[in-house]
mmCIF file of N, CA and C in Angstrom:
data_model
loop_
_atom_site.group_PDB
_atom_site.id
_atom_site.type_symbol
_atom_site.label_atom_id
_atom_site.label_comp_id
_atom_site.label_asym_id
_atom_site.label_seq_id
_atom_site.Cartn_x
_atom_site.Cartn_y
_atom_site.Cartn_z
ATOM 1 N N MET A 96 -44.354 5.738 -43.910
ATOM 2 C CA MET A 96 -44.475 5.216 -44.962
ATOM 3 C C MET A 96 -44.885 3.647 -44.963
ATOM 4 N N THR A 97 -46.066 3.145 -45.240
ATOM 5 C CA THR A 97 -46.849 2.369 -45.295
ATOM 6 C C THR A 97 -46.558 1.127 -46.209
ATOM 7 N N ALA A 98 -45.960 0.267 -46.492
ATOM 8 C CA ALA A 98 -45.890 -0.797 -47.535
ATOM 9 C C ALA A 98 -47.089 -1.796 -47.600
ATOM 10 N N VAL A 99 -47.716 -1.941 -48.560
ATOM 11 C CA VAL A 99 -48.089 -2.760 -49.316
ATOM 12 C C VAL A 99 -47.713 -4.112 -49.627
ATOM 13 N N LEU A 100 -48.297 -5.465 -49.279
ATOM 14 C CA LEU A 100 -47.901 -7.201 -49.591
ATOM 15 C C LEU A 100 -48.889 -7.239 -50.783
ATOM 16 N N ARG A 101 -48.455 -7.782 -51.690
ATOM 17 C CA ARG A 101 -48.807 -8.452 -51.967
ATOM 18 C C ARG A 101 -48.553 -9.889 -52.919
ATOM 19 N N GLN A 102 -48.806 -11.351 -53.497
ATOM 20 C CA GLN A 102 -47.880 -11.920 -54.027
ATOM 21 C C GLN A 102 -47.522 -11.142 -54.889
ATOM 22 N N MET A 103 -46.402 -11.732 -55.103
ATOM 23 C CA MET A 103 -45.195 -11.922 -56.245
ATOM 24 C C MET A 103 -45.406 -12.783 -57.399
ATOM 25 N N THR A 104 -45.240 -11.868 -58.952
ATOM 26 C CA THR A 104 -45.602 -13.404 -59.657
ATOM 27 C C THR A 104 -44.695 -12.447 -60.958
ATOM 28 N N THR A 105 -44.425 -13.246 -62.185
ATOM 29 C CA THR A 105 -42.879 -13.478 -62.771
ATOM 30 C C THR A 105 -43.691 -11.766 -63.610
ATOM 31 N N ASP A 106 -44.922 -11.453 -63.241
ATOM 32 C CA ASP A 106 -44.431 -10.095 -64.138
ATOM 33 C C ASP A 106 -43.791 -8.731 -62.878
ATOM 34 N N ASP A 107 -43.364 -9.069 -61.700
ATOM 35 C CA ASP A 107 -42.382 -7.975 -60.871
ATOM 36 C C ASP A 107 -40.713 -8.212 -60.632
ATOM 37 N N LEU A 108 -40.628 -9.697 -61.382
ATOM 38 C CA LEU A 108 -38.690 -10.314 -62.203
ATOM 39 C C LEU A 108 -37.989 -9.163 -61.838
ATOM 40 N N PRO A 109 -38.515 -8.210 -63.243
ATOM 41 C CA PRO A 109 -37.681 -6.869 -63.209
ATOM 42 C C PRO A 109 -36.949 -5.850 -62.514
ATOM 43 N N ALA A 110 -38.271 -5.999 -61.286
ATOM 44 C CA ALA A 110 -37.972 -4.972 -60.002
ATOM 45 C C ALA A 110 -37.036 -6.032 -58.658
ATOM 46 N N VAL A 111 -37.578 -6.246 -58.755
ATOM 47 C CA VAL A 111 -37.709 -8.311 -58.369
ATOM 48 C C VAL A 111 -35.911 -8.572 -58.380
ATOM 49 N N MET A 112 -35.269 -8.767 -59.077
ATOM 50 C CA MET A 112 -33.942 -8.557 -59.984
ATOM 51 C C MET A 112 -33.148 -7.282 -59.497
ATOM 52 N N LYS A 113 -33.472 -6.464 -59.362
ATOM 53 C CA LYS A 113 -32.821 -5.257 -59.659
ATOM 54 C C LYS A 113 -32.867 -5.517 -57.955
ATOM 55 N N ILE A 114 -33.605 -5.446 -57.171
ATOM 56 C CA ILE A 114 -33.152 -5.577 -55.597
ATOM 57 C C ILE A 114 -32.197 -6.396 -54.819
ATOM 58 N N GLU A 115 -32.772 -7.704 -55.815
ATOM 59 C CA GLU A 115 -31.330 -9.054 -55.696
ATOM 60 C C GLU A 115 -29.898 -8.585 -55.772
ATOM 61 N N ARG A 116 -29.688 -7.883 -56.848
ATOM 62 C CA ARG A 116 -28.591 -7.998 -57.084
ATOM 63 C C ARG A 116 -27.881 -7.060 -55.825
ATOM 64 N N GLU A 117 -28.739 -5.556 -56.172
ATOM 65 C CA GLU A 117 -28.380 -4.640 -55.224
ATOM 66 C C GLU A 117 -28.395 -5.311 -53.624
ATOM 67 N N THR A 118 -28.603 -6.355 -52.812
ATOM 68 C CA THR A 118 -29.117 -6.688 -51.877
ATOM 69 C C THR A 118 -27.613 -7.688 -51.981
ATOM 70 N N PHE A 119 -27.577 -8.508 -52.419
ATOM 71 C CA PHE A 119 -26.541 -9.816 -53.107
ATOM 72 C C PHE A 119 -25.797 -9.392 -53.894
ATOM 73 N N PRO A 120 -25.267 -8.538 -53.942
ATOM 74 C CA PRO A 120 -24.325 -8.122 -55.011
ATOM 75 C C PRO A 120 -22.930 -9.994 -55.771
ATOM 76 N N HIS A 121 -22.686 -10.553 -54.294
ATOM 77 C CA HIS A 121 -22.100 -11.627 -54.672
ATOM 78 C C HIS A 121 -22.178 -12.988 -54.497
ATOM 79 N N ASP A 122 -23.621 -12.815 -54.106
ATOM 80 C CA ASP A 122 -24.702 -14.525 -54.244
ATOM 81 C C ASP A 122 -26.485 -13.923 -55.170
ATOM 82 N N ALA A 123 -26.754 -13.384 -55.575
ATOM 83 C CA ALA A 123 -27.577 -13.023 -55.505
ATOM 84 C C ALA A 123 -27.992 -14.178 -57.279
ATOM 85 N N TRP A 124 -29.530 -14.341 -56.438
ATOM 86 C CA TRP A 124 -30.178 -14.849 -56.830
ATOM 87 C C TRP A 124 -30.146 -15.397 -58.940
ATOM 88 N N SER A 125 -30.316 -16.083 -59.561
ATOM 89 C CA SER A 125 -30.309 -16.066 -61.087
ATOM 90 C C SER A 125 -32.227 -15.484 -60.975
ATOM 91 N N GLU A 126 -32.277 -15.137 -62.266
ATOM 92 C CA GLU A 126 -34.063 -14.841 -62.376
ATOM 93 C C GLU A 126 -34.651 -16.066 -62.707
ATOM 94 N N GLY A 127 -33.509 -17.199 -63.498
ATOM 95 C CA GLY A 127 -34.303 -18.689 -63.367
ATOM 96 C C GLY A 127 -34.189 -19.198 -62.661
ATOM 97 N N MET A 128 -33.902 -19.067 -61.356
ATOM 98 C CA MET A 128 -33.970 -19.560 -59.624
ATOM 99 C C MET A 128 -35.566 -18.674 -58.964
ATOM 100 N N LEU A 129 -35.524 -17.491 -59.668
ATOM 101 C CA LEU A 129 -36.670 -16.956 -59.084
ATOM 102 C C LEU A 129 -37.696 -16.989 -59.414
ATOM 103 N N ARG A 130 -37.884 -17.792 -61.120
ATOM 104 C CA ARG A 130 -38.885 -17.770 -61.486
ATOM 105 C C ARG A 130 -39.210 -19.785 -61.171
ATOM 106 N N SER A 131 -38.205 -20.621 -61.088
ATOM 107 C CA SER A 131 -38.374 -21.615 -60.426
ATOM 108 C C SER A 131 -39.237 -21.782 -59.090
ATOM 109 N N GLU A 132 -38.936 -20.617 -58.033
ATOM 110 C CA GLU A 132 -39.315 -20.517 -56.948
ATOM 111 C C GLU A 132 -40.969 -19.996 -57.432
ATOM 112 N N LEU A 133 -41.266 -19.360 -57.918
ATOM 113 C CA LEU A 133 -42.455 -19.106 -58.751
ATOM 114 C C LEU A 133 -43.515 -19.958 -59.354
ATOM 115 N N ASP A 134 -42.684 -20.312 -59.514
ATOM 116 C CA ASP A 134 -43.264 -21.767 -60.729
ATOM 117 C C ASP A 134 -44.063 -23.197 -59.156
ATOM 118 N N GLU A 135 -43.007 -22.643 -57.847
ATOM 119 C CA GLU A 135 -43.801 -23.457 -57.208
ATOM 120 C C GLU A 135 -45.178 -22.712 -55.833
ATOM 121 N N GLN A 136 -45.498 -22.232 -56.358
ATOM 122 C CA GLN A 136 -46.158 -21.189 -56.014
ATOM 123 C C GLN A 136 -47.787 -21.663 -56.249
ATOM 124 N N PRO A 137 -48.877 -22.322 -55.444
ATOM 125 C CA PRO A 137 -48.596 -22.051 -54.268
ATOM 126 C C PRO A 137 -48.392 -23.401 -53.139
ATOM 127 N N ARG A 138 -48.400 -24.625 -54.065
ATOM 128 C CA ARG A 138 -48.231 -26.062 -53.363
ATOM 129 C C ARG A 138 -46.742 -25.681 -52.399
ATOM 130 N N THR A 139 -45.471 -25.276 -52.537
ATOM 131 C CA THR A 139 -44.656 -25.302 -51.692
ATOM 132 C C THR A 139 -43.528 -23.969 -51.172
ATOM 133 N N ARG A 140 -44.112 -23.547 -51.975
ATOM 134 C CA ARG A 140 -43.865 -21.779 -52.245
ATOM 135 C C ARG A 140 -44.910 -21.233 -51.697
ATOM 136 N N HIS A 141 -43.868 -19.413 -51.280
ATOM 137 C CA HIS A 141 -45.190 -18.465 -50.711
ATOM 138 C C HIS A 141 -43.646 -17.139 -51.911
ATOM 139 N N TYR A 142 -44.522 -16.055 -52.258
ATOM 140 C CA TYR A 142 -43.487 -14.845 -52.967
ATOM 141 C C TYR A 142 -44.003 -13.745 -52.535
ATOM 142 N N VAL A 143 -44.132 -12.973 -51.997
ATOM 143 C CA VAL A 143 -45.040 -11.618 -51.954
ATOM 144 C C VAL A 143 -43.339 -10.450 -51.916
ATOM 145 N N VAL A 144 -44.082 -9.748 -52.823
ATOM 146 C CA VAL A 144 -43.409 -8.249 -52.677
ATOM 147 C C VAL A 144 -44.375 -6.628 -52.228
ATOM 148 N N ALA A 145 -43.050 -5.675 -51.959
ATOM 149 C CA ALA A 145 -43.745 -4.822 -50.835
ATOM 150 C C ALA A 145 -43.533 -3.558 -51.970
ATOM 151 N N LEU A 146 -44.972 -3.268 -51.436
ATOM 152 C CA LEU A 146 -44.963 -1.763 -52.417
ATOM 153 C C LEU A 146 -45.492 -0.623 -51.393
ATOM 154 N N VAL A 147 -44.277 0.215 -51.872
ATOM 155 C CA VAL A 147 -44.854 1.602 -51.077
ATOM 156 C C VAL A 147 -45.040 2.771 -52.909
ATOM 157 N N ASP A 148 -46.215 3.427 -52.551
ATOM 158 C CA ASP A 148 -46.800 4.248 -53.768
ATOM 159 C C ASP A 148 -46.400 3.402 -54.983
ATOM 160 N N GLU A 149 -46.781 2.223 -54.696
ATOM 161 C CA GLU A 149 -47.132 1.257 -55.997
ATOM 162 C C GLU A 149 -45.144 1.156 -56.945
ATOM 163 N N GLU A 150 -44.009 1.179 -55.952
ATOM 164 C CA GLU A 150 -42.711 0.672 -56.383
ATOM 165 C C GLU A 150 -42.605 -0.328 -55.689
ATOM 166 N N ILE A 151 -42.063 -1.578 -56.214
ATOM 167 C CA ILE A 151 -41.664 -2.867 -55.403
ATOM 168 C C ILE A 151 -40.125 -2.095 -54.559
ATOM 169 N N VAL A 152 -40.476 -2.586 -53.785
ATOM 170 C CA VAL A 152 -39.174 -2.044 -52.853
ATOM 171 C C VAL A 152 -38.662 -2.885 -51.639
ATOM 172 N N GLY A 153 -39.177 -4.509 -51.837
ATOM 173 C CA GLY A 153 -38.873 -5.383 -51.494
ATOM 174 C C GLY A 153 -39.711 -6.655 -51.408
ATOM 175 N N TYR A 154 -38.831 -7.793 -51.178
ATOM 176 C CA TYR A 154 -39.470 -9.130 -51.512
ATOM 177 C C TYR A 154 -39.208 -9.857 -50.437
ATOM 178 N N ALA A 155 -39.970 -11.321 -50.307
ATOM 179 C CA ALA A 155 -39.769 -12.232 -50.051
ATOM 180 C C ALA A 155 -40.362 -13.390 -50.046
ATOM 181 N N GLY A 156 -39.472 -14.533 -49.916
ATOM 182 C CA GLY A 156 -40.343 -16.019 -50.032
ATOM 183 C C GLY A 156 -39.964 -16.397 -49.151
ATOM 184 N N LEU A 157 -41.324 -17.840 -48.843
ATOM 185 C CA LEU A 157 -41.198 -18.618 -47.979
ATOM 186 C C LEU A 157 -41.158 -20.589 -48.614
ATOM 187 N N PHE A 158 -40.812 -21.324 -47.603
ATOM 188 C CA PHE A 158 -40.959 -22.817 -48.516
ATOM 189 C C PHE A 158 -41.730 -23.648 -47.306
ATOM 190 N N ALA A 159 -42.399 -24.298 -47.462
ATOM 191 C CA ALA A 159 -43.192 -24.869 -46.959
ATOM 192 C C ALA A 159 -43.574 -26.624 -46.862
ATOM 193 N N ALA A 160 -43.526 -27.137 -46.498
ATOM 194 C CA ALA A 160 -43.615 -28.754 -46.384
ATOM 195 C C ALA A 160 -43.772 -29.520 -45.413
ATOM 196 N N GLY A 161 -44.907 -30.062 -45.217
ATOM 197 C CA GLY A 161 -44.801 -31.031 -43.840
ATOM 198 C C GLY A 161 -45.165 -29.793 -43.143
ATOM 199 N N ASP A 162 -44.304 -30.428 -41.751
ATOM 200 C CA ASP A 162 -44.717 -29.782 -40.429
ATOM 201 C C ASP A 162 -42.981 -28.431 -40.192
ATOM 202 N N GLN A 163 -42.422 -28.356 -41.557
ATOM 203 C CA GLN A 163 -41.219 -27.464 -41.182
ATOM 204 C C GLN A 163 -41.532 -26.482 -42.640
ATOM 205 N N ALA A 164 -40.716 -25.370 -42.463
ATOM 206 C CA ALA A 164 -40.302 -23.630 -43.514
ATOM 207 C C ALA A 164 -39.296 -23.528 -43.379
ATOM 208 N N ASP A 165 -39.258 -22.323 -44.478
ATOM 209 C CA ASP A 165 -37.655 -22.065 -44.543
ATOM 210 C C ASP A 165 -38.054 -20.752 -45.123
ATOM 211 N N VAL A 166 -37.087 -20.083 -44.732
ATOM 212 C CA VAL A 166 -37.066 -18.461 -45.577
ATOM 213 C C VAL A 166 -36.190 -17.942 -45.703
ATOM 214 N N GLN A 167 -36.968 -18.282 -47.268
ATOM 215 C CA GLN A 167 -35.658 -18.366 -48.819
ATOM 216 C C GLN A 167 -35.249 -17.496 -48.798
ATOM 217 N N THR A 168 -35.570 -16.109 -48.435
ATOM 218 C CA THR A 168 -34.883 -14.573 -48.536
ATOM 219 C C THR A 168 -35.812 -13.710 -48.376
ATOM 220 N N ILE A 169 -35.404 -12.606 -47.766
ATOM 221 C CA ILE A 169 -35.692 -11.323 -47.130
ATOM 222 C C ILE A 169 -35.281 -9.859 -47.963
ATOM 223 N N ALA A 170 -35.372 -9.047 -48.846
ATOM 224 C CA ALA A 170 -34.280 -7.979 -49.394
ATOM 225 C C ALA A 170 -35.211 -6.879 -49.059
ATOM 226 N N VAL A 171 -35.183 -5.856 -49.162
ATOM 227 C CA VAL A 171 -34.865 -4.119 -49.554
ATOM 228 C C VAL A 171 -34.248 -3.474 -49.875
ATOM 229 N N LEU A 172 -34.803 -2.289 -50.526
ATOM 230 C CA LEU A 172 -33.879 -1.666 -51.042
ATOM 231 C C LEU A 172 -33.377 -0.731 -49.490
ATOM 232 N N ALA A 173 -31.989 -0.657 -49.607
ATOM 233 C CA ALA A 173 -31.397 -0.151 -48.821
ATOM 234 C C ALA A 173 -31.909 0.836 -48.815
ATOM 235 N N ASP A 174 -32.114 2.435 -49.347
ATOM 236 C CA ASP A 174 -32.635 3.473 -48.978
ATOM 237 C C ASP A 174 -34.068 3.044 -48.294
ATOM 238 N N ARG A 175 -34.931 2.272 -47.944
ATOM 239 C CA ARG A 175 -36.224 1.732 -47.501
ATOM 240 C C ARG A 175 -36.148 1.143 -46.638
ATOM 241 N N ARG A 176 -34.865 1.066 -46.257
ATOM 242 C CA ARG A 176 -34.953 0.018 -44.833
ATOM 243 C C ARG A 176 -35.107 0.793 -43.451
ATOM 244 N N ARG A 177 -35.108 0.328 -42.443
ATOM 245 C CA ARG A 177 -34.973 1.014 -41.223
ATOM 246 C C ARG A 177 -36.520 1.519 -40.770
ATOM 247 N N ALA A 178 -37.566 0.956 -41.969
ATOM 248 C CA ALA A 178 -38.914 2.501 -42.475
ATOM 249 C C ALA A 178 -39.829 0.651 -41.537
ATOM 250 N N GLY A 179 -40.222 -0.809 -41.537
ATOM 251 C CA GLY A 179 -40.279 -1.144 -41.473
ATOM 252 C C GLY A 179 -41.477 -2.524 -42.266
ATOM 253 N N ILE A 180 -40.541 -2.242 -43.318
ATOM 254 C CA ILE A 180 -40.620 -3.224 -44.297
ATOM 255 C C ILE A 180 -40.531 -4.668 -44.346
ATOM 256 N N GLY A 181 -39.252 -4.725 -43.934
ATOM 257 C CA GLY A 181 -38.202 -6.414 -43.860
ATOM 258 C C GLY A 181 -39.342 -7.233 -42.762
ATOM 259 N N ALA A 182 -39.732 -6.519 -41.742
ATOM 260 C CA ALA A 182 -40.624 -6.428 -40.454
ATOM 261 C C ALA A 182 -41.683 -6.750 -40.429
ATOM 262 N N ALA A 183 -42.363 -5.888 -41.502
ATOM 263 C CA ALA A 183 -43.670 -6.982 -42.768
ATOM 264 C C ALA A 183 -43.705 -8.199 -43.286
ATOM 265 N N LEU A 184 -42.793 -7.884 -44.274
ATOM 266 C CA LEU A 184 -42.391 -8.978 -45.009
ATOM 267 C C LEU A 184 -42.521 -10.251 -44.338
ATOM 268 N N LEU A 185 -41.148 -10.665 -43.129
ATOM 269 C CA LEU A 185 -41.335 -11.702 -42.345
ATOM 270 C C LEU A 185 -42.153 -11.607 -41.684
ATOM 271 N N THR A 186 -43.374 -10.677 -41.117
ATOM 272 C CA THR A 186 -44.676 -11.743 -40.097
ATOM 273 C C THR A 186 -45.194 -12.262 -41.430
ATOM 274 N N GLU A 187 -45.184 -11.630 -42.984
ATOM 275 C CA GLU A 187 -46.003 -12.702 -43.624
ATOM 276 C C GLU A 187 -45.708 -13.873 -43.842
ATOM 277 N N LEU A 188 -44.471 -13.825 -43.943
ATOM 278 C CA LEU A 188 -43.652 -15.351 -43.739
ATOM 279 C C LEU A 188 -44.312 -16.398 -42.622
ATOM 280 N N LEU A 189 -43.854 -15.650 -41.819
ATOM 281 C CA LEU A 189 -44.705 -16.429 -40.465
ATOM 282 C C LEU A 189 -45.774 -16.828 -40.560
ATOM 283 N N THR A 190 -46.509 -15.749 -40.775
ATOM 284 C CA THR A 190 -48.625 -16.045 -41.007
ATOM 285 C C THR A 190 -48.390 -17.389 -42.029
ATOM 286 N N GLU A 191 -47.983 -16.857 -43.193
ATOM 287 C CA GLU A 191 -48.179 -18.513 -43.865
ATOM 288 C C GLU A 191 -47.982 -19.634 -43.484
ATOM 289 N N ALA A 192 -46.816 -19.163 -42.824
ATOM 290 C CA ALA A 192 -45.875 -20.420 -42.194
ATOM 291 C C ALA A 192 -46.960 -21.608 -41.455
ATOM 292 N N VAL A 193 -47.072 -20.867 -40.517
ATOM 293 C CA VAL A 193 -48.530 -21.194 -39.359
ATOM 294 C C VAL A 193 -49.577 -21.451 -40.287
ATOM 295 N N ARG A 194 -50.338 -20.888 -41.625
ATOM 296 C CA ARG A 194 -51.386 -21.753 -41.913
ATOM 297 C C ARG A 194 -50.956 -22.828 -42.680
ATOM 298 N N ARG A 195 -49.742 -23.119 -42.919
ATOM 299 C CA ARG A 195 -49.572 -24.353 -44.073
ATOM 300 C C ARG A 195 -49.293 -25.550 -42.675
ATOM 301 N N GLY A 196 -49.414 -24.769 -41.314
ATOM 302 C CA GLY A 196 -48.883 -25.889 -40.341
ATOM 303 C C GLY A 196 -47.768 -26.406 -40.647
ATOM 304 N N ALA A 197 -47.099 -25.494 -40.601
ATOM 305 C CA ALA A 197 -45.450 -25.301 -40.497
ATOM 306 C C ALA A 197 -44.798 -24.976 -38.477
ATOM 307 N N GLN A 198 -44.469 -26.022 -37.592
ATOM 308 C CA GLN A 198 -44.431 -26.010 -36.698
ATOM 309 C C GLN A 198 -42.898 -25.501 -36.383
ATOM 310 N N SER A 199 -42.143 -25.136 -37.451
ATOM 311 C CA SER A 199 -40.779 -24.719 -37.056
ATOM 312 C C SER A 199 -40.689 -23.671 -38.276
ATOM 313 N N ILE A 200 -39.830 -22.632 -37.885
ATOM 314 C CA ILE A 200 -39.301 -21.751 -39.098
ATOM 315 C C ILE A 200 -37.441 -21.580 -39.316
ATOM 316 N N PHE A 201 -36.854 -22.191 -40.688
ATOM 317 C CA PHE A 201 -35.543 -22.137 -40.229
ATOM 318 C C PHE A 201 -35.275 -20.604 -41.398
ATOM 319 N N LEU A 202 -34.274 -20.984 -41.084
ATOM 320 C CA LEU A 202 -33.145 -19.355 -42.148
ATOM 321 C C LEU A 202 -31.529 -19.527 -41.872
ATOM 322 N N GLU A 203 -30.922 -18.934 -43.054
ATOM 323 C CA GLU A 203 -29.500 -18.776 -42.899
ATOM 324 C C GLU A 203 -29.838 -17.179 -42.930
ATOM 325 N N VAL A 204 -28.778 -16.458 -42.194
ATOM 326 C CA VAL A 204 -28.189 -14.987 -42.436
ATOM 327 C C VAL A 204 -26.461 -14.876 -42.376
ATOM 328 N N ARG A 205 -26.600 -14.171 -43.345
ATOM 329 C CA ARG A 205 -25.560 -13.727 -43.165
ATOM 330 C C ARG A 205 -24.650 -12.882 -41.955
ATOM 331 N N ALA A 206 -23.396 -13.798 -41.344
ATOM 332 C CA ALA A 206 -22.303 -13.371 -40.082
ATOM 333 C C ALA A 206 -22.089 -11.893 -40.717
ATOM 334 N N ASP A 207 -22.053 -11.566 -41.457
ATOM 335 C CA ASP A 207 -21.632 -10.276 -41.609
ATOM 336 C C ASP A 207 -23.228 -9.346 -41.406
ATOM 337 N N ASN A 208 -24.039 -9.140 -41.458
ATOM 338 C CA ASN A 208 -25.114 -8.206 -41.601
ATOM 339 C C ASN A 208 -26.147 -8.186 -40.257
ATOM 340 N N PRO A 209 -25.739 -8.003 -38.945
ATOM 341 C CA PRO A 209 -26.232 -7.773 -37.805
ATOM 342 C C PRO A 209 -27.593 -7.291 -37.681
ATOM 343 N N ASP A 210 -27.680 -6.243 -38.424
ATOM 344 C CA ASP A 210 -29.219 -5.316 -38.617
ATOM 345 C C ASP A 210 -30.162 -6.708 -39.150
ATOM 346 N N ALA A 211 -30.236 -7.781 -39.769
ATOM 347 C CA ALA A 211 -31.234 -8.655 -40.651
ATOM 348 C C ALA A 211 -30.932 -9.683 -38.941
ATOM 349 N N GLN A 212 -29.473 -9.955 -38.438
ATOM 350 C CA GLN A 212 -30.033 -10.841 -36.685
ATOM 351 C C GLN A 212 -30.785 -10.283 -36.146
ATOM 352 N N ALA A 213 -30.503 -9.350 -35.385
ATOM 353 C CA ALA A 213 -31.018 -8.523 -34.629
ATOM 354 C C ALA A 213 -32.697 -7.906 -35.130
ATOM 355 N N MET A 214 -33.118 -8.115 -36.237
ATOM 356 C CA MET A 214 -34.530 -8.521 -36.374
ATOM 357 C C MET A 214 -34.557 -10.030 -36.445
ATOM 358 N N TYR A 215 -34.248 -10.677 -36.542
ATOM 359 C CA TYR A 215 -34.684 -11.767 -36.555
ATOM 360 C C TYR A 215 -34.999 -12.781 -35.351
ATOM 361 N N GLU A 216 -33.803 -11.898 -34.273
ATOM 362 C CA GLU A 216 -33.822 -12.641 -32.945
ATOM 363 C C GLU A 216 -34.896 -11.654 -32.537
ATOM 364 N N ARG A 217 -35.408 -9.690 -32.866
ATOM 365 C CA ARG A 217 -36.997 -9.538 -32.295
ATOM 366 C C ARG A 217 -37.439 -10.700 -32.824
ATOM 367 N N PHE A 218 -38.176 -11.383 -33.492
ATOM 368 C CA PHE A 218 -38.880 -11.493 -34.088
ATOM 369 C C PHE A 218 -38.967 -13.255 -33.090
ATOM 370 N N GLY A 219 -38.270 -13.970 -32.450
ATOM 371 C CA GLY A 219 -38.491 -14.926 -31.761
ATOM 372 C C GLY A 219 -37.174 -15.892 -32.418
ATOM 373 N N PHE A 220 -36.502 -15.623 -32.902
ATOM 374 C CA PHE A 220 -35.321 -16.692 -34.052
ATOM 375 C C PHE A 220 -34.194 -16.965 -32.982
ATOM 376 N N GLY A 221 -34.265 -18.053 -32.656
ATOM 377 C CA GLY A 221 -32.976 -18.654 -31.991
ATOM 378 C C GLY A 221 -31.730 -19.530 -33.035
ATOM 379 N N ARG A 222 -30.218 -18.647 -32.824
ATOM 380 C CA ARG A 222 -29.512 -19.169 -32.852
ATOM 381 C C ARG A 222 -29.050 -21.059 -33.134
ATOM 382 N N LEU A 223 -28.837 -21.680 -34.031
ATOM 383 C CA LEU A 223 -28.086 -22.722 -34.188
ATOM 384 C C LEU A 223 -26.982 -23.692 -34.203
ATOM 385 N N GLY A 224 -26.783 -22.751 -35.783
ATOM 386 C CA GLY A 224 -25.445 -23.407 -35.476
ATOM 387 C C GLY A 224 -24.206 -21.994 -36.485
ATOM 388 N N LEU A 225 -23.777 -22.300 -37.110
ATOM 389 C CA LEU A 225 -22.647 -21.882 -38.308
ATOM 390 C C LEU A 225 -22.323 -22.522 -39.828
ATOM 391 N N ARG A 226 -22.919 -22.048 -40.901
ATOM 392 C CA ARG A 226 -22.636 -23.285 -41.520
ATOM 393 C C ARG A 226 -21.032 -22.117 -42.874
ATOM 394 N N ARG A 227 -19.669 -22.664 -42.383
ATOM 395 C CA ARG A 227 -18.725 -21.764 -42.804
ATOM 396 C C ARG A 227 -18.877 -21.482 -44.214
ATOM 397 N N ARG A 228 -18.395 -20.622 -44.360
ATOM 398 C CA ARG A 228 -17.834 -20.011 -45.878
ATOM 399 C C ARG A 228 -19.563 -20.476 -46.556
ATOM 400 N N TYR A 229 -20.513 -20.201 -45.915
ATOM 401 C CA TYR A 229 -21.838 -20.803 -46.893
ATOM 402 C C TYR A 229 -22.068 -20.058 -47.973
ATOM 403 N N TYR A 230 -21.551 -18.476 -48.075
ATOM 404 C CA TYR A 230 -21.598 -17.639 -48.949
ATOM 405 C C TYR A 230 -21.125 -17.252 -49.892
ATOM 406 N N GLU A 231 -21.003 -17.241 -51.468
ATOM 407 C CA GLU A 231 -20.115 -17.000 -52.729
ATOM 408 C C GLU A 231 -18.602 -16.336 -52.085
ATOM 409 N N ASP A 232 -18.932 -15.447 -51.066
ATOM 410 C CA ASP A 232 -17.597 -14.475 -51.237
ATOM 411 C C ASP A 232 -17.282 -15.075 -49.639
ATOM 412 N N GLY A 233 -17.361 -16.522 -49.372
ATOM 413 C CA GLY A 233 -16.344 -16.713 -47.978
ATOM 414 C C GLY A 233 -17.343 -16.287 -47.221
ATOM 415 N N THR A 234 -18.434 -15.321 -46.787
ATOM 416 C CA THR A 234 -19.027 -15.273 -45.587
ATOM 417 C C THR A 234 -19.335 -16.616 -45.010
ATOM 418 N N ASP A 235 -19.341 -16.760 -43.763
ATOM 419 C CA ASP A 235 -20.774 -17.504 -43.378
ATOM 420 C C ASP A 235 -22.071 -17.579 -42.537
ATOM 421 N N ALA A 236 -22.920 -17.694 -42.684
ATOM 422 C CA ALA A 236 -23.890 -18.429 -42.449
ATOM 423 C C ALA A 236 -24.081 -18.538 -41.591
ATOM 424 N N ILE A 237 -24.754 -17.814 -40.237
ATOM 425 C CA ILE A 237 -26.025 -18.483 -38.789
ATOM 426 C C ILE A 237 -26.937 -18.718 -39.223
ATOM 427 N N THR A 238 -27.427 -20.116 -38.683
ATOM 428 C CA THR A 238 -28.796 -21.169 -38.924
ATOM 429 C C THR A 238 -29.163 -20.081 -37.944
ATOM 430 N N MET A 239 -30.886 -20.348 -37.924
ATOM 431 C CA MET A 239 -31.682 -19.899 -37.054
ATOM 432 C C MET A 239 -32.787 -20.589 -37.106
ATOM 433 N N LYS A 240 -33.849 -20.307 -36.035
ATOM 434 C CA LYS A 240 -34.357 -21.167 -35.662
ATOM 435 C C LYS A 240 -35.448 -20.471 -34.679
ATOM 436 N N LYS A 241 -37.083 -20.303 -35.341
ATOM 437 C CA LYS A 241 -38.259 -20.230 -34.120
ATOM 438 C C LYS A 241 -39.429 -21.483 -34.344
ATOM 439 N N ASP A 242 -39.450 -21.732 -33.081
ATOM 440 C CA ASP A 242 -41.032 -22.675 -32.597
ATOM 441 C C ASP A 242 -41.789 -22.219 -33.335
ATOM 442 N N LEU A 243 -42.793 -22.325 -33.639
ATOM 443 C CA LEU A 243 -44.005 -21.735 -34.587
ATOM 444 C C LEU A 243 -45.646 -21.436 -33.649
ATOM 445 N N ASN A 244 -44.921 -22.579 -32.481
ATOM 446 C CA ASN A 244 -46.250 -23.063 -31.761
ATOM 447 C C ASN A 244 -45.792 -22.253 -30.172
ATOM 448 N N ALA A 245 -44.516 -21.907 -29.856
ATOM 449 C CA ALA A 245 -44.440 -20.704 -28.667
ATOM 450 C C ALA A 245 -45.167 -19.450 -28.069
#
């Protein structure tokens, strides 16, 4: 299964919100939050969707300003995971961060999501710290960083 990536638009929000609510049931972003993120494209944001057979199966977003970038979000439909879509989305965000001149990139990942943690570690992210009870349901967040000059 090969995913095609393209820039996210407001027309994608119904499909993206479905994935958002399924992936993050306790702390899903609102549609208004995602609209605000899209309003900042391309100035400080870069959001993409992943399509398989014309269906949106995942999405990801980047914040980049100055020499730092942050992975805002990555989500893939549960039945499409472990097929390289998350890795393709992350690769796109890293490429864009470098293109924008970022020296390092940061993210938070749920402490109870070992699959996502493993993917980030495969991409060279290292653990920085822990944000206790960061998520709405009380789950901790692991903060991670990658040096983009390495």
